[in-house]
Amino acid sequence: MDSRQSRPLAFSIDFEPFCEAMQESIDIPENFPRFDVESELSHNAEACLELLFRHGVSATFFMLGWIAEKFPRIVRLISEAGHEVASHSFYHRRLTGLSQQEAEEGMRRSKETIEDLLGEPVYGFRAPDFSLPCEGWMCDYLAELGYLYDSSSVATAIRDDYGKGWTRAEVHRLPNGLLEFPIPTKTLPGGVSLPVGGGGYFRLFPFVLTRRWLAACPDRATYLHPYEIGGDYPQDIDMSFLRRLRHTRGNGRLDTKLAGLFDSFDAMPVLEYLRRFHGLDRNA
Ligand SMILES: [Zn+2]
């Protein structure tokens, strides 16, 4: 048997432009274009689609709603290539920094915009910067809107911007019925939990460690960003040395690591993973 068959992995891309993704982490001048980024998004989308096609992999694209509104061609291209399109809220703003009305609008309007564009239900949600708290009204609101799963939780205390209160590393059902797919973590001696397998953690950790840690996880998920795969992002933003290392090292040069990932694991969209291994309603 192909060893990958016993090692499923949910593969996703948080589809956002570099500048907008960074705007709450680094100082970006107000006049720097955040939303006039069609060439960046188009180039990186094509790179993502080409990579996935080459490896015969389908993925989930967590899409910002405004991109579906302003650049529908890109979102249709992704959907027509057979990938799942889910919601990454409407704008890339941490939910915890928004009023309840703004956060609700992000969750609702992104779902509606993508559904209107593609004519298909959107089942999944991931909060910008994983900023969904475990406790409170937000998870219940996602369920009310008709989302079937969320993948915003990271059981780690090493980041202030991540949503608080999550402790479980495996897929589990919340009391409101929503399935939660956590980002994998590795607990080191001493008790510190490190996120594994996504974004900067994927770019910066040696692949041999990522593979070993992912293989040991009860449920496996990896996420990347379009600029990490396509390598097109503004080079002239001021960043400290450490910020530049964290956000850009390896961008556009992940082919070998990704080939290793797809050789080692059976990558699939989040929705398919949940249907096959966690009993998500097959009709959904
Ligand atoms: Zn994001």
GROMACS .gro file of N, CA, C and O in nm, residues 35-143:
model
  436
   35PHE      N    1  -0.504   4.700  -0.173
   35PHE     CA    2  -0.614   4.635  -0.245
   35PHE      C    3  -0.598   4.644  -0.397
   35PHE      O    4  -0.677   4.590  -0.470
   36ASP      N    5  -0.493   4.716  -0.443
   36ASP     CA    6  -0.468   4.728  -0.586
   36ASP      C    7  -0.357   4.629  -0.621
   36ASP      O    8  -0.245   4.666  -0.650
   37VAL      N    9  -0.389   4.504  -0.613
   37VAL     CA   10  -0.285   4.401  -0.612
   37VAL      C   11  -0.317   4.288  -0.709
   37VAL      O   12  -0.280   4.174  -0.688
   38GLU      N   13  -0.386   4.322  -0.818
   38GLU     CA   14  -0.431   4.215  -0.908
   38GLU      C   15  -0.315   4.133  -0.964
   38GLU      O   16  -0.325   4.010  -0.972
   39SER      N   17  -0.206   4.201  -1.001
   39SER     CA   18  -0.098   4.123  -1.064
   39SER      C   19  -0.033   4.030  -0.961
   39SER      O   20   0.000   3.915  -0.992
   40GLU      N   21  -0.016   4.077  -0.837
   40GLU     CA   22   0.040   3.988  -0.733
   40GLU      C   23  -0.049   3.866  -0.713
   40GLU      O   24  -0.003   3.752  -0.713
   41LEU      N   25  -0.179   3.892  -0.697
   41LEU     CA   26  -0.271   3.781  -0.669
   41LEU      C   27  -0.281   3.686  -0.788
   41LEU      O   28  -0.285   3.563  -0.772
   42SER      N   29  -0.285   3.742  -0.910
   42SER     CA   30  -0.297   3.657  -1.030
   42SER      C   31  -0.174   3.570  -1.045
   42SER      O   32  -0.184   3.448  -1.067
   43HIS      N   33  -0.057   3.632  -1.034
   43HIS     CA   34   0.067   3.557  -1.052
   43HIS      C   35   0.076   3.444  -0.948
   43HIS      O   36   0.106   3.329  -0.979
   44ASN      N   37   0.049   3.479  -0.822
   44ASN     CA   38   0.064   3.378  -0.717
   44ASN      C   39  -0.045   3.270  -0.725
   44ASN      O   40  -0.019   3.154  -0.693
   45ALA      N   41  -0.166   3.310  -0.767
   45ALA     CA   42  -0.272   3.209  -0.784
   45ALA      C   43  -0.232   3.109  -0.892
   45ALA      O   44  -0.248   2.987  -0.875
   46GLU      N   45  -0.178   3.161  -1.002
   46GLU     CA   46  -0.137   3.070  -1.110
   46GLU      C   47  -0.026   2.977  -1.062
   46GLU      O   48  -0.024   2.859  -1.095
   47ALA      N   49   0.067   3.031  -0.983
   47ALA     CA   50   0.175   2.946  -0.929
   47ALA      C   51   0.118   2.837  -0.838
   47ALA      O   52   0.161   2.721  -0.843
   48CYS      N   53   0.021   2.873  -0.755
   48CYS     CA   54  -0.042   2.773  -0.666
   48CYS      C   55  -0.111   2.665  -0.749
   48CYS      O   56  -0.097   2.545  -0.723
   49LEU      N   57  -0.187   2.708  -0.850
   49LEU     CA   58  -0.262   2.612  -0.931
   49LEU      C   59  -0.167   2.522  -1.009
   49LEU      O   60  -0.190   2.401  -1.020
   50GLU      N   61  -0.060   2.579  -1.059
   50GLU     CA   62   0.037   2.499  -1.135
   50GLU      C   63   0.102   2.395  -1.043
   50GLU      O   64   0.115   2.278  -1.077
   51LEU      N   65   0.141   2.439  -0.924
   51LEU     CA   66   0.204   2.347  -0.828
   51LEU      C   67   0.110   2.232  -0.793
   51LEU      O   68   0.149   2.114  -0.794
   52LEU      N   69  -0.014   2.267  -0.761
   52LEU     CA   70  -0.110   2.164  -0.718
   52LEU      C   71  -0.139   2.068  -0.834
   52LEU      O   72  -0.149   1.946  -0.815
   53PHE      N   73  -0.152   2.123  -0.955
   53PHE     CA   74  -0.178   2.038  -1.072
   53PHE      C   75  -0.061   1.941  -1.092
   53PHE      O   76  -0.081   1.822  -1.115
   54ARG      N   77   0.061   1.994  -1.081
   54ARG     CA   78   0.180   1.912  -1.103
   54ARG      C   79   0.184   1.795  -1.005
   54ARG      O   80   0.230   1.686  -1.038
   55HIS      N   81   0.135   1.817  -0.884
   55HIS     CA   82   0.140   1.710  -0.784
   55HIS      C   83   0.009   1.634  -0.773
   55HIS      O   84  -0.004   1.546  -0.687
   56GLY      N   85  -0.088   1.669  -0.855
   56GLY     CA   86  -0.217   1.599  -0.850
   56GLY      C   87  -0.288   1.618  -0.718
   56GLY      O   88  -0.354   1.526  -0.668
   57VAL      N   89  -0.276   1.738  -0.660
   57VAL     CA   90  -0.333   1.764  -0.526
   57VAL      C   91  -0.448   1.864  -0.537
   57VAL      O   92  -0.438   1.964  -0.609
   58SER      N   93  -0.557   1.837  -0.466
   58SER     CA   94  -0.662   1.937  -0.448
   58SER      C   95  -0.648   1.996  -0.309
   58SER      O   96  -0.606   1.928  -0.215
   59ALA      N   97  -0.685   2.123  -0.297
   59ALA     CA   98  -0.662   2.195  -0.171
   59ALA      C   99  -0.784   2.277  -0.135
   59ALA      O  100  -0.879   2.287  -0.212
   60THR      N  101  -0.780   2.335  -0.016
   60THR     CA  102  -0.879   2.435   0.024
   60THR      C  103  -0.814   2.573   0.016
   60THR      O  104  -0.704   2.591   0.068
   61PHE      N  105  -0.881   2.666  -0.049
   61PHE     CA  106  -0.836   2.806  -0.051
   61PHE      C  107  -0.926   2.884   0.042
   61PHE      O  108  -1.046   2.901   0.014
   62PHE      N  109  -0.872   2.929   0.156
   62PHE     CA  110  -0.948   3.018   0.244
   62PHE      C  111  -0.936   3.159   0.186
   62PHE      O  112  -0.827   3.218   0.186
   63MET      N  113  -1.047   3.209   0.134
   63MET     CA  114  -1.049   3.327   0.046
   63MET      C  115  -1.105   3.448   0.120
   63MET      O  116  -1.209   3.438   0.186
   64LEU      N  117  -1.038   3.562   0.106
   64LEU     CA  118  -1.096   3.686   0.157
   64LEU      C  119  -1.214   3.726   0.068
   64LEU      O  120  -1.204   3.722  -0.055
   65GLY      N  121  -1.323   3.768   0.132
   65GLY     CA  122  -1.444   3.800   0.056
   65GLY      C  123  -1.423   3.912  -0.045
   65GLY      O  124  -1.477   3.907  -0.156
   66TRP      N  125  -1.342   4.012  -0.008
   66TRP     CA  126  -1.326   4.126  -0.101
   66TRP      C  127  -1.256   4.082  -0.228
   66TRP      O  128  -1.278   4.142  -0.334
   67ILE      N  129  -1.174   3.979  -0.222
   67ILE     CA  130  -1.106   3.931  -0.343
   67ILE      C  131  -1.210   3.868  -0.437
   67ILE      O  132  -1.206   3.888  -0.559
   68ALA      N  133  -1.305   3.794  -0.378
   68ALA     CA  134  -1.411   3.736  -0.461
   68ALA      C  135  -1.494   3.846  -0.527
   68ALA      O  136  -1.541   3.832  -0.640
   69GLU      N  137  -1.511   3.958  -0.454
   69GLU     CA  138  -1.591   4.068  -0.508
   69GLU      C  139  -1.514   4.143  -0.618
   69GLU      O  140  -1.569   4.174  -0.722
   70LYS      N  141  -1.386   4.170  -0.593
   70LYS     CA  142  -1.310   4.257  -0.685
   70LYS      C  143  -1.243   4.178  -0.797
   70LYS      O  144  -1.227   4.230  -0.908
   71PHE      N  145  -1.199   4.057  -0.769
   71PHE     CA  146  -1.128   3.979  -0.870
   71PHE      C  147  -1.196   3.842  -0.889
   71PHE      O  148  -1.135   3.737  -0.863
   72PRO      N  149  -1.322   3.840  -0.933
   72PRO     CA  150  -1.394   3.713  -0.943
   72PRO      C  151  -1.326   3.613  -1.035
   72PRO      O  152  -1.334   3.492  -1.012
   73ARG      N  153  -1.255   3.664  -1.137
   73ARG     CA  154  -1.189   3.573  -1.232
   73ARG      C  155  -1.092   3.480  -1.158
   73ARG      O  156  -1.086   3.360  -1.188
   74ILE      N  157  -1.018   3.535  -1.062
   74ILE     CA  158  -0.918   3.454  -0.991
   74ILE      C  159  -0.988   3.345  -0.909
   74ILE      O  160  -0.945   3.229  -0.908
   75VAL      N  161  -1.097   3.381  -0.846
   75VAL     CA  162  -1.165   3.285  -0.759
   75VAL      C  163  -1.233   3.175  -0.843
   75VAL      O  164  -1.231   3.057  -0.807
   76ARG      N  165  -1.288   3.216  -0.957
   76ARG     CA  166  -1.348   3.115  -1.047
   76ARG      C  167  -1.243   3.018  -1.098
   76ARG      O  168  -1.266   2.898  -1.105
   77LEU      N  169  -1.126   3.072  -1.133
   77LEU     CA  170  -1.016   2.987  -1.183
   77LEU      C  171  -0.981   2.880  -1.079
   77LEU      O  172  -0.961   2.763  -1.112
   78ILE      N  173  -0.974   2.922  -0.955
   78ILE     CA  174  -0.938   2.829  -0.847
   78ILE      C  175  -1.046   2.722  -0.832
   78ILE      O  176  -1.018   2.602  -0.823
   79SER      N  177  -1.171   2.767  -0.833
   79SER     CA  178  -1.282   2.673  -0.816
   79SER      C  179  -1.291   2.577  -0.934
   79SER      O  180  -1.311   2.455  -0.917
   80GLU      N  181  -1.273   2.631  -1.055
   80GLU     CA  182  -1.284   2.546  -1.175
   80GLU      C  183  -1.172   2.444  -1.183
   80GLU      O  184  -1.185   2.343  -1.251
   81ALA      N  185  -1.062   2.470  -1.113
   81ALA     CA  186  -0.952   2.373  -1.110
   81ALA      C  187  -0.981   2.261  -1.009
   81ALA      O  188  -0.897   2.172  -0.989
   82GLY      N  189  -1.096   2.266  -0.943
   82GLY     CA  190  -1.137   2.156  -0.856
   82GLY      C  191  -1.103   2.174  -0.709
   82GLY      O  192  -1.112   2.079  -0.631
   83HIS      N  193  -1.066   2.295  -0.670
   83HIS     CA  194  -1.031   2.318  -0.530
   83HIS      C  195  -1.150   2.369  -0.451
   83HIS      O  196  -1.240   2.431  -0.507
   84GLU      N  197  -1.148   2.342  -0.321
   84GLU     CA  198  -1.253   2.395  -0.233
   84GLU      C  199  -1.225   2.543  -0.205
   84GLU      O  200  -1.110   2.581  -0.179
   85VAL      N  201  -1.328   2.625  -0.213
   85VAL     CA  202  -1.311   2.766  -0.174
   85VAL      C  203  -1.390   2.787  -0.045
   85VAL      O  204  -1.511   2.763  -0.039
   86ALA      N  205  -1.320   2.827   0.060
   86ALA     CA  206  -1.381   2.852   0.191
   86ALA      C  207  -1.356   2.999   0.227
   86ALA      O  208  -1.302   3.075   0.147
   87SER      N  209  -1.397   3.038   0.345
   87SER     CA  210  -1.390   3.181   0.382
   87SER      C  211  -1.274   3.211   0.477
   87SER      O  212  -1.249   3.136   0.572
   88HIS      N  213  -1.210   3.325   0.449
   88HIS     CA  214  -1.103   3.375   0.538
   88HIS      C  215  -1.145   3.512   0.591
   88HIS      O  216  -1.062   3.600   0.611
   89SER      N  217  -1.278   3.530   0.609
   89SER     CA  218  -1.342   3.656   0.645
   89SER      C  219  -1.339   3.751   0.524
   89SER      O  220  -1.295   3.712   0.416
   90PHE      N  221  -1.391   3.872   0.540
   90PHE     CA  222  -1.403   3.960   0.423
   90PHE      C  223  -1.274   4.039   0.399
   90PHE      O  224  -1.222   4.043   0.290
   91TYR      N  225  -1.223   4.101   0.506
   91TYR     CA  226  -1.092   4.166   0.502
   91TYR      C  227  -1.000   4.094   0.600
   91TYR      O  228  -1.047   4.029   0.693
   92HIS      N  229  -0.867   4.110   0.579
   92HIS     CA  230  -0.773   4.041   0.669
   92HIS      C  231  -0.751   4.124   0.794
   92HIS      O  232  -0.647   4.187   0.813
   93ARG      N  233  -0.852   4.126   0.880
   93ARG     CA  234  -0.844   4.198   1.007
   93ARG      C  235  -0.870   4.098   1.120
   93ARG      O  236  -0.963   4.016   1.111
   94ARG      N  237  -0.787   4.103   1.222
   94ARG     CA  238  -0.807   4.009   1.334
   94ARG      C  239  -0.944   4.032   1.396
   94ARG      O  240  -0.980   4.145   1.431
   95LEU      N  241  -1.017   3.924   1.414
   95LEU     CA  242  -1.154   3.935   1.465
   95LEU      C  243  -1.156   3.996   1.604
   95LEU      O  244  -1.248   4.069   1.640
   96THR      N  245  -1.053   3.966   1.681
   96THR     CA  246  -1.049   4.013   1.819
   96THR      C  247  -1.028   4.164   1.828
   96THR      O  248  -1.047   4.223   1.934
   97GLY      N  249  -0.988   4.226   1.717
   97GLY     CA  250  -0.968   4.371   1.717
   97GLY      C  251  -1.087   4.446   1.660
   97GLY      O  252  -1.082   4.568   1.646
   98LEU      N  253  -1.193   4.374   1.626
   98LEU     CA  254  -1.309   4.436   1.562
   98LEU      C  255  -1.426   4.444   1.660
   98LEU      O  256  -1.431   4.372   1.759
   99SER      N  257  -1.521   4.533   1.630
   99SER     CA  258  -1.645   4.533   1.706
   99SER      C  259  -1.722   4.406   1.668
   99SER      O  260  -1.695   4.343   1.564
  100GLN      N  261  -1.821   4.371   1.751
  100GLN     CA  262  -1.901   4.251   1.719
  100GLN      C  263  -1.967   4.266   1.582
  100GLN      O  264  -1.970   4.173   1.502
  101GLN      N  265  -2.016   4.385   1.554
  101GLN     CA  266  -2.084   4.407   1.426
  101GLN      C  267  -1.987   4.388   1.307
  101GLN      O  268  -2.020   4.325   1.207
  102GLU      N  269  -1.864   4.441   1.321
  102GLU     CA  270  -1.766   4.427   1.213
  102GLU      C  271  -1.724   4.281   1.194
  102GLU      O  272  -1.710   4.234   1.081
  103ALA      N  273  -1.702   4.211   1.306
  103ALA     CA  274  -1.658   4.072   1.296
  103ALA      C  275  -1.769   3.986   1.235
  103ALA      O  276  -1.743   3.902   1.147
  104GLU      N  277  -1.893   4.010   1.278
  104GLU     CA  278  -2.006   3.934   1.220
  104GLU      C  279  -2.017   3.959   1.071
  104GLU      O  280  -2.040   3.867   0.992
  105GLU      N  281  -1.999   4.085   1.034
  105GLU     CA  282  -2.011   4.117   0.892
  105GLU      C  283  -1.903   4.044   0.810
  105GLU      O  284  -1.930   3.994   0.701
  106GLY      N  285  -1.782   4.037   0.865
  106GLY     CA  286  -1.674   3.966   0.795
  106GLY      C  287  -1.708   3.820   0.772
  106GLY      O  288  -1.685   3.764   0.665
  107MET      N  289  -1.761   3.756   0.875
  107MET     CA  290  -1.795   3.613   0.865
  107MET      C  291  -1.910   3.589   0.766
  107MET      O  292  -1.910   3.494   0.690
  108ARG      N  293  -2.009   3.679   0.772
  108ARG     CA  294  -2.130   3.661   0.690
  108ARG      C  295  -2.108   3.703   0.545
  108ARG      O  296  -2.138   3.630   0.452
  109ARG      N  297  -2.050   3.824   0.529
  109ARG     CA  298  -2.041   3.881   0.395
  109ARG      C  299  -1.943   3.802   0.307
  109ARG      O  300  -1.965   3.788   0.187
  110SER      N  301  -1.837   3.748   0.366
  110SER     CA  302  -1.744   3.668   0.286
  110SER      C  303  -1.814   3.543   0.235
  110SER      O  304  -1.801   3.506   0.117
  111LYS      N  305  -1.890   3.477   0.321
  111LYS     CA  306  -1.961   3.354   0.281
  111LYS      C  307  -2.060   3.385   0.169
  111LYS      O  308  -2.061   3.318   0.065
  112GLU      N  309  -2.138   3.490   0.189
  112GLU     CA  310  -2.239   3.525   0.088
  112GLU      C  311  -2.175   3.563  -0.045
  112GLU      O  312  -2.223   3.524  -0.152
  113THR      N  313  -2.067   3.640  -0.040
  113THR     CA  314  -2.004   3.687  -0.164
  113THR      C  315  -1.948   3.570  -0.245
  113THR      O  316  -1.966   3.562  -0.367
  114ILE      N  317  -1.881   3.477  -0.176
  114ILE     CA  318  -1.822   3.363  -0.247
  114ILE      C  319  -1.933   3.271  -0.299
  114ILE      O  320  -1.928   3.222  -0.413
  115GLU      N  321  -2.036   3.251  -0.219
  115GLU     CA  322  -2.148   3.166  -0.263
  115GLU      C  323  -2.218   3.226  -0.384
  115GLU      O  324  -2.254   3.156  -0.479
  116ASP      N  325  -2.241   3.357  -0.381
  116ASP     CA  326  -2.306   3.422  -0.496
  116ASP      C  327  -2.221   3.408  -0.621
  116ASP      O  328  -2.272   3.388  -0.730
  117LEU      N  329  -2.090   3.418  -0.604
  117LEU     CA  330  -2.001   3.411  -0.720
  117LEU      C  331  -1.996   3.269  -0.778
  117LEU      O  332  -2.006   3.250  -0.899
  118LEU      N  333  -1.982   3.170  -0.691
  118LEU     CA  334  -1.959   3.033  -0.739
  118LEU      C  335  -2.085   2.950  -0.750
  118LEU      O  336  -2.086   2.844  -0.812
  119GLY      N  337  -2.194   2.997  -0.686
  119GLY     CA  338  -2.318   2.920  -0.690
  119GLY      C  339  -2.309   2.791  -0.611
  119GLY      O  340  -2.379   2.693  -0.640
  120GLU      N  341  -2.222   2.788  -0.511
  120GLU     CA  342  -2.205   2.668  -0.427
  120GLU      C  343  -2.193   2.712  -0.282
  120GLU      O  344  -2.143   2.821  -0.254
  121PRO      N  345  -2.235   2.623  -0.189
  121PRO     CA  346  -2.222   2.661  -0.048
  121PRO      C  347  -2.075   2.668  -0.004
  121PRO      O  348  -1.991   2.594  -0.055
  122VAL      N  349  -2.049   2.759   0.088
  122VAL     CA  350  -1.918   2.767   0.152
  122VAL      C  351  -1.932   2.701   0.289
  122VAL      O  352  -2.017   2.740   0.369
  123TYR      N  353  -1.850   2.601   0.317
  123TYR     CA  354  -1.865   2.525   0.441
  123TYR      C  355  -1.763   2.561   0.548
  123TYR      O  356  -1.786   2.536   0.665
  124GLY      N  357  -1.647   2.613   0.505
  124GLY     CA  358  -1.538   2.627   0.600
  124GLY      C  359  -1.498   2.771   0.626
  124GLY      O  360  -1.517   2.859   0.542
  125PHE      N  361  -1.441   2.795   0.742
  125PHE     CA  362  -1.396   2.928   0.783
  125PHE      C  363  -1.260   2.918   0.850
  125PHE      O  364  -1.234   2.823   0.923
  126ARG      N  365  -1.176   3.017   0.820
  126ARG     CA  366  -1.051   3.034   0.898
  126ARG      C  367  -1.035   3.183   0.926
  126ARG      O  368  -1.038   3.265   0.834
  127ALA      N  369  -1.016   3.217   1.051
  127ALA     CA  370  -1.004   3.358   1.089
  127ALA      C  371  -0.867   3.412   1.050
  127ALA      O  372  -0.766   3.341   1.060
  128PRO      N  373  -0.860   3.538   1.005
  128PRO     CA  374  -0.731   3.601   0.979
  128PRO      C  375  -0.640   3.591   1.101
  128PRO      O  376  -0.684   3.614   1.214
  129ASP      N  377  -0.516   3.550   1.080
  129ASP     CA  378  -0.419   3.532   1.190
  129ASP      C  379  -0.473   3.439   1.300
  129ASP      O  380  -0.437   3.453   1.417
  130PHE      N  381  -0.559   3.345   1.263
  130PHE     CA  382  -0.610   3.246   1.361
  130PHE      C  383  -0.666   3.316   1.485
  130PHE      O  384  -0.650   3.269   1.598
  131SER      N  385  -0.735   3.428   1.461
  131SER     CA  386  -0.774   3.516   1.572
  131SER      C  387  -0.913   3.483   1.629
  131SER      O  388  -0.982   3.572   1.675
  132LEU      N  389  -0.952   3.358   1.622
  132LEU     CA  390  -1.083   3.319   1.674
  132LEU      C  391  -1.068   3.263   1.816
  132LEU      O  392  -1.001   3.162   1.835
  133PRO      N  393  -1.130   3.327   1.916
  133PRO     CA  394  -1.121   3.271   2.053
  133PRO      C  395  -1.209   3.147   2.068
  133PRO      O  396  -1.310   3.134   2.001
  134CYS      N  397  -1.166   3.060   2.157
  134CYS     CA  398  -1.243   2.937   2.183
  134CYS      C  399  -1.377   2.971   2.248
  134CYS      O  400  -1.480   2.915   2.214
  135GLU      N  401  -1.372   3.064   2.344
  135GLU     CA  402  -1.493   3.100   2.419
  135GLU      C  403  -1.557   3.225   2.358
  135GLU      O  404  -1.487   3.308   2.299
  136GLY      N  405  -1.687   3.237   2.378
  136GLY     CA  406  -1.754   3.358   2.332
  136GLY      C  407  -1.850   3.329   2.218
  136GLY      O  408  -1.872   3.214   2.181
  137TRP      N  409  -1.902   3.437   2.160
  137TRP     CA  410  -2.011   3.423   2.064
  137TRP      C  411  -1.966   3.388   1.923
  137TRP      O  412  -2.045   3.343   1.842
  138MET      N  413  -1.838   3.404   1.892
  138MET     CA  414  -1.797   3.394   1.751
  138MET      C  415  -1.818   3.254   1.693
  138MET      O  416  -1.868   3.240   1.581
  139CYS      N  417  -1.779   3.150   1.767
  139CYS     CA  418  -1.796   3.014   1.714
  139CYS      C  419  -1.944   2.982   1.693
  139CYS      O  420  -1.980   2.917   1.594
  140ASP      N  421  -2.027   3.029   1.785
  140ASP     CA  422  -2.172   3.004   1.769
  140ASP      C  423  -2.226   3.077   1.647
  140ASP      O  424  -2.313   3.026   1.575
  141TYR      N  425  -2.174   3.197   1.622
  141TYR     CA  426  -2.222   3.273   1.507
  141TYR      C  427  -2.184   3.202   1.376
  141TYR      O  428  -2.263   3.198   1.281
  142LEU      N  429  -2.064   3.143   1.372
  142LEU     CA  430  -2.024   3.067   1.253
  142LEU      C  431  -2.122   2.953   1.227
  142LEU      O  432  -2.164   2.929   1.113
  143ALA      N  433  -2.159   2.881   1.333
  143ALA     CA  434  -2.254   2.770   1.317
  143ALA      C  435  -2.390   2.822   1.270
  143ALA      O  436  -2.454   2.762   1.183
   0.00000   0.00000   0.00000
